[in-house]
Amino acid sequence: MKAKTTELFGNPTPIGLIGLAIGCMVLAPIEFGWTSGADPQAWRWMLLTAGVLQIYAGVVDLINKNVLGATTFTVYGVLWVCNSWVTSAAMPADPVTKGFIYLVFLALSMFLLIGFLYVSRNLALVLVEFNLIFIANLFALFNHDLHKPMAVVIGVLLVLVAIQCMWAAAGAVINSMVGRNLFPQGPAPLS
């Protein structure tokens, strides 16, 4: 059973989801090899949208007593801040260190997926895609021959995440406003 909560500051989820969508759409062309990650415009967008907007949404979710949203947005937001910081320095990250960090994020994504299975099908799919992104990154980090094919897989998954996040944000903003389910999110698989 889900406890009813009172939102002190309103629902920050659309802001965090839009930030994540923009960050994913900035990172996807880098993964496809169409642009450079060292481009200042790319890492600034990742920092300010996927990083800062998600951390903001996470802090507001924490104040609103939404532990699942707070944990998800804050921790993933910090990952985006760190990745954009490393990217801005144009220094390659140590693959072993990055691999162990991604192992922790894979574990996080796996247990967060359980929580999102109680929220909506759309957001549960986003978490499944994040699990796949971290798995693909791990394969690429520990087997250099897989780097290029995994980068394409990661790019496709990032685009899918961006589309689903924008759909979820539209649903969070518009559905309650118009009183209809214009942007259906799908029933929670474990409701």
mmCIF file of C-alpha atoms in Angstrom:
data_model
loop_
_atom_site.group_PDB
_atom_site.id
_atom_site.type_symbol
_atom_site.label_atom_id
_atom_site.label_comp_id
_atom_site.label_asym_id
_atom_site.label_seq_id
_atom_site.Cartn_x
_atom_site.Cartn_y
_atom_site.Cartn_z
ATOM 1 C CA MET A 1 0.000 0.000 0.000
ATOM 2 C CA LYS A 2 1.285 3.433 -0.909
ATOM 3 C CA ALA A 3 1.302 6.065 1.839
ATOM 4 C CA LYS A 4 -0.371 9.348 0.915
ATOM 5 C CA THR A 5 2.065 12.237 1.028
ATOM 6 C CA THR A 6 1.608 15.974 0.975
ATOM 7 C CA GLU A 7 3.793 17.848 -1.473
ATOM 8 C CA LEU A 8 5.140 20.955 0.233
ATOM 9 C CA PHE A 9 6.613 22.365 -2.988
ATOM 10 C CA GLY A 10 4.608 20.600 -5.655
ATOM 11 C CA ASN A 11 5.777 17.741 -7.830
ATOM 12 C CA PRO A 12 9.365 18.279 -9.068
ATOM 13 C CA THR A 13 9.345 15.101 -11.165
ATOM 14 C CA PRO A 14 8.652 16.784 -14.545
ATOM 15 C CA ILE A 15 11.616 19.129 -14.027
ATOM 16 C CA GLY A 16 13.956 16.247 -13.213
ATOM 17 C CA LEU A 17 12.657 14.158 -16.118
ATOM 18 C CA ILE A 18 13.052 17.004 -18.614
ATOM 19 C CA GLY A 19 16.594 17.605 -17.357
ATOM 20 C CA LEU A 20 17.371 13.923 -17.797
ATOM 21 C CA ALA A 21 15.846 13.897 -21.289
ATOM 22 C CA ILE A 22 17.974 16.858 -22.393
ATOM 23 C CA GLY A 23 21.119 15.311 -20.901
ATOM 24 C CA CYS A 24 20.441 12.018 -22.701
ATOM 25 C CA MET A 25 19.879 13.813 -26.006
ATOM 26 C CA VAL A 26 23.187 15.661 -25.579
ATOM 27 C CA LEU A 27 25.054 12.456 -24.716
ATOM 28 C CA ALA A 28 23.521 10.285 -27.479
ATOM 29 C CA PRO A 29 25.347 11.997 -30.418
ATOM 30 C CA ILE A 30 28.594 11.677 -28.458
ATOM 31 C CA GLU A 31 27.990 7.933 -28.077
ATOM 32 C CA PHE A 32 27.170 7.659 -31.793
ATOM 33 C CA GLY A 33 30.497 9.386 -32.569
ATOM 34 C CA TRP A 34 28.792 12.321 -34.279
ATOM 35 C CA THR A 35 30.254 14.940 -31.942
ATOM 36 C CA SER A 36 32.980 15.264 -29.326
ATOM 37 C CA GLY A 37 32.356 14.955 -25.616
ATOM 38 C CA ALA A 38 35.002 17.632 -25.087
ATOM 39 C CA ASP A 39 32.704 20.207 -26.729
ATOM 40 C CA PRO A 40 32.038 22.780 -23.965
ATOM 41 C CA GLN A 41 28.426 23.112 -25.067
ATOM 42 C CA ALA A 42 27.851 19.377 -24.554
ATOM 43 C CA TRP A 43 29.237 19.084 -21.054
ATOM 44 C CA ARG A 44 27.602 22.338 -19.929
ATOM 45 C CA TRP A 45 24.188 21.075 -21.049
ATOM 46 C CA MET A 46 24.787 17.752 -19.302
ATOM 47 C CA LEU A 47 25.895 19.537 -16.131
ATOM 48 C CA LEU A 48 23.043 22.033 -15.998
ATOM 49 C CA THR A 49 20.168 19.862 -17.173
ATOM 50 C CA ALA A 50 20.797 16.235 -16.267
ATOM 51 C CA GLY A 51 22.940 17.243 -13.298
ATOM 52 C CA VAL A 52 21.517 20.348 -11.662
ATOM 53 C CA LEU A 53 17.840 19.884 -12.579
ATOM 54 C CA GLN A 54 17.837 16.300 -11.324
ATOM 55 C CA ILE A 55 19.559 17.250 -8.064
ATOM 56 C CA TYR A 56 17.012 20.052 -7.609
ATOM 57 C CA ALA A 57 14.147 17.589 -8.232
ATOM 58 C CA GLY A 58 15.733 15.136 -5.804
ATOM 59 C CA VAL A 59 16.048 17.709 -3.024
ATOM 60 C CA VAL A 60 12.438 18.835 -3.486
ATOM 61 C CA ASP A 61 11.323 15.174 -3.525
ATOM 62 C CA LEU A 62 13.197 14.696 -0.256
ATOM 63 C CA ILE A 63 11.382 17.658 1.288
ATOM 64 C CA ASN A 64 8.124 16.193 -0.048
ATOM 65 C CA LYS A 65 9.036 12.869 1.621
ATOM 66 C CA ASN A 66 9.270 10.986 -1.701
ATOM 67 C CA VAL A 67 12.262 8.788 -0.919
ATOM 68 C CA LEU A 68 12.210 6.926 -4.262
ATOM 69 C CA GLY A 69 12.209 10.150 -6.294
ATOM 70 C CA ALA A 70 14.734 11.833 -3.998
ATOM 71 C CA THR A 71 17.174 8.937 -4.185
ATOM 72 C CA THR A 72 16.816 8.479 -7.925
ATOM 73 C CA PHE A 73 17.106 12.112 -8.980
ATOM 74 C CA THR A 74 19.827 13.112 -6.513
ATOM 75 C CA VAL A 75 22.179 10.188 -7.055
ATOM 76 C CA TYR A 76 21.785 10.108 -10.847
ATOM 77 C CA GLY A 77 22.136 13.907 -10.905
ATOM 78 C CA VAL A 78 25.472 13.645 -9.107
ATOM 79 C CA LEU A 79 26.594 11.037 -11.664
ATOM 80 C CA TRP A 80 25.801 13.506 -14.465
ATOM 81 C CA VAL A 81 27.688 16.289 -12.648
ATOM 82 C CA CYS A 82 30.738 14.043 -12.213
ATOM 83 C CA ASN A 83 30.627 12.794 -15.814
ATOM 84 C CA SER A 84 30.306 16.321 -17.196
ATOM 85 C CA TRP A 85 33.175 17.445 -14.980
ATOM 86 C CA VAL A 86 35.423 14.632 -16.262
ATOM 87 C CA THR A 87 34.307 15.377 -19.827
ATOM 88 C CA SER A 88 35.046 19.093 -19.435
ATOM 89 C CA ALA A 89 38.598 18.327 -18.327
ATOM 90 C CA ALA A 90 39.067 16.313 -21.560
ATOM 91 C CA MET A 91 40.863 13.686 -19.541
ATOM 92 C CA PRO A 92 40.042 10.030 -20.064
ATOM 93 C CA ALA A 93 38.683 8.371 -16.952
ATOM 94 C CA ASP A 94 40.483 5.320 -15.615
ATOM 95 C CA PRO A 95 38.418 2.382 -16.940
ATOM 96 C CA VAL A 96 38.809 0.344 -13.744
ATOM 97 C CA THR A 97 37.603 3.188 -11.529
ATOM 98 C CA LYS A 98 34.780 4.013 -13.927
ATOM 99 C CA GLY A 99 33.883 0.317 -14.115
ATOM 100 C CA PHE A 100 33.545 -0.016 -10.357
ATOM 101 C CA ILE A 101 31.481 3.180 -10.188
ATOM 102 C CA TYR A 102 29.205 1.800 -12.924
ATOM 103 C CA LEU A 103 28.890 -1.480 -11.001
ATOM 104 C CA VAL A 104 27.545 0.502 -8.039
ATOM 105 C CA PHE A 105 25.149 2.377 -10.337
ATOM 106 C CA LEU A 106 24.022 -0.897 -11.902
ATOM 107 C CA ALA A 107 23.219 -2.245 -8.430
ATOM 108 C CA LEU A 108 21.402 1.018 -7.624
ATOM 109 C CA SER A 109 19.432 0.838 -10.878
ATOM 110 C CA MET A 110 18.434 -2.741 -10.144
ATOM 111 C CA PHE A 111 16.955 -1.961 -6.746
ATOM 112 C CA LEU A 112 15.368 1.292 -7.932
ATOM 113 C CA LEU A 113 13.709 -0.735 -10.700
ATOM 114 C CA ILE A 114 11.849 -2.666 -8.014
ATOM 115 C CA GLY A 115 10.453 0.618 -6.672
ATOM 116 C CA PHE A 116 9.471 1.897 -10.108
ATOM 117 C CA LEU A 117 7.651 -1.357 -10.864
ATOM 118 C CA TYR A 118 5.127 -0.005 -8.329
ATOM 119 C CA VAL A 119 4.913 3.438 -10.009
ATOM 120 C CA SER A 120 4.320 3.059 -13.760
ATOM 121 C CA ARG A 121 5.248 0.899 -16.710
ATOM 122 C CA ASN A 122 6.900 3.851 -18.472
ATOM 123 C CA LEU A 123 9.239 4.739 -15.602
ATOM 124 C CA ALA A 124 9.967 1.051 -14.953
ATOM 125 C CA LEU A 125 11.088 0.773 -18.597
ATOM 126 C CA VAL A 126 13.364 3.794 -18.111
ATOM 127 C CA LEU A 127 15.045 1.944 -15.243
ATOM 128 C CA VAL A 128 15.353 -1.228 -17.336
ATOM 129 C CA GLU A 129 17.075 0.892 -19.993
ATOM 130 C CA PHE A 130 19.415 2.375 -17.378
ATOM 131 C CA ASN A 131 20.341 -1.144 -16.292
ATOM 132 C CA LEU A 132 21.114 -1.982 -19.919
ATOM 133 C CA ILE A 133 23.142 1.248 -20.319
ATOM 134 C CA PHE A 134 25.307 0.385 -17.317
ATOM 135 C CA ILE A 135 25.749 -3.212 -18.505
ATOM 136 C CA ALA A 136 26.761 -2.000 -21.987
ATOM 137 C CA ASN A 137 29.186 0.502 -20.442
ATOM 138 C CA LEU A 138 30.745 -2.261 -18.345
ATOM 139 C CA PHE A 139 31.189 -4.493 -21.397
ATOM 140 C CA ALA A 140 32.815 -1.582 -23.261
ATOM 141 C CA LEU A 141 35.083 -0.666 -20.345
ATOM 142 C CA PHE A 142 36.407 -4.158 -19.756
ATOM 143 C CA ASN A 143 36.572 -5.314 -23.389
ATOM 144 C CA HIS A 144 37.874 -2.561 -25.646
ATOM 145 C CA ASP A 145 36.815 -4.469 -28.797
ATOM 146 C CA LEU A 146 33.194 -3.940 -27.736
ATOM 147 C CA HIS A 147 33.547 -0.175 -27.298
ATOM 148 C CA LYS A 148 32.153 0.895 -30.700
ATOM 149 C CA PRO A 149 29.177 -1.491 -30.864
ATOM 150 C CA MET A 150 28.284 -0.807 -27.228
ATOM 151 C CA ALA A 151 28.495 2.953 -27.842
ATOM 152 C CA VAL A 152 25.811 2.601 -30.531
ATOM 153 C CA VAL A 153 23.641 0.501 -28.185
ATOM 154 C CA ILE A 154 24.103 3.093 -25.431
ATOM 155 C CA GLY A 155 23.217 5.916 -27.851
ATOM 156 C CA VAL A 156 19.988 4.194 -28.891
ATOM 157 C CA LEU A 157 19.065 3.522 -25.250
ATOM 158 C CA LEU A 158 19.748 7.173 -24.362
ATOM 159 C CA VAL A 159 17.362 8.339 -27.100
ATOM 160 C CA LEU A 160 14.696 5.923 -25.820
ATOM 161 C CA VAL A 161 15.180 7.170 -22.257
ATOM 162 C CA ALA A 162 14.869 10.785 -23.454
ATOM 163 C CA ILE A 163 11.615 10.083 -25.311
ATOM 164 C CA GLN A 164 10.109 8.193 -22.382
ATOM 165 C CA CYS A 165 11.176 10.878 -19.895
ATOM 166 C CA MET A 166 9.575 13.627 -21.986
ATOM 167 C CA TRP A 167 6.394 11.509 -22.237
ATOM 168 C CA ALA A 168 6.404 10.991 -18.456
ATOM 169 C CA ALA A 169 7.012 14.714 -17.846
ATOM 170 C CA ALA A 170 4.155 15.620 -20.207
ATOM 171 C CA GLY A 171 1.905 13.189 -18.357
ATOM 172 C CA ALA A 172 2.858 14.625 -14.966
ATOM 173 C CA VAL A 173 2.140 18.183 -16.110
ATOM 174 C CA ILE A 174 -0.789 17.813 -18.512
ATOM 175 C CA ASN A 175 -2.794 14.791 -17.310
ATOM 176 C CA SER A 176 -3.769 16.247 -13.941
ATOM 177 C CA MET A 177 -4.256 19.707 -15.449
ATOM 178 C CA VAL A 178 -6.816 18.559 -18.040
ATOM 179 C CA GLY A 179 -8.263 15.780 -15.900
ATOM 180 C CA ARG A 180 -7.672 13.139 -18.587
ATOM 181 C CA ASN A 181 -4.958 10.641 -19.359
ATOM 182 C CA LEU A 182 -3.622 12.303 -22.535
ATOM 183 C CA PHE A 183 -0.140 10.879 -21.921
ATOM 184 C CA PRO A 184 -0.737 7.401 -20.490
ATOM 185 C CA GLN A 185 2.101 6.021 -18.419
ATOM 186 C CA GLY A 186 0.875 2.442 -18.280
ATOM 187 C CA PRO A 187 -0.188 0.637 -15.143
ATOM 188 C CA ALA A 188 2.427 -0.183 -12.574
ATOM 189 C CA PRO A 189 3.528 -3.755 -13.335
ATOM 190 C CA LEU A 190 3.451 -4.635 -9.618
ATOM 191 C CA SER A 191 0.388 -2.654 -8.560
#
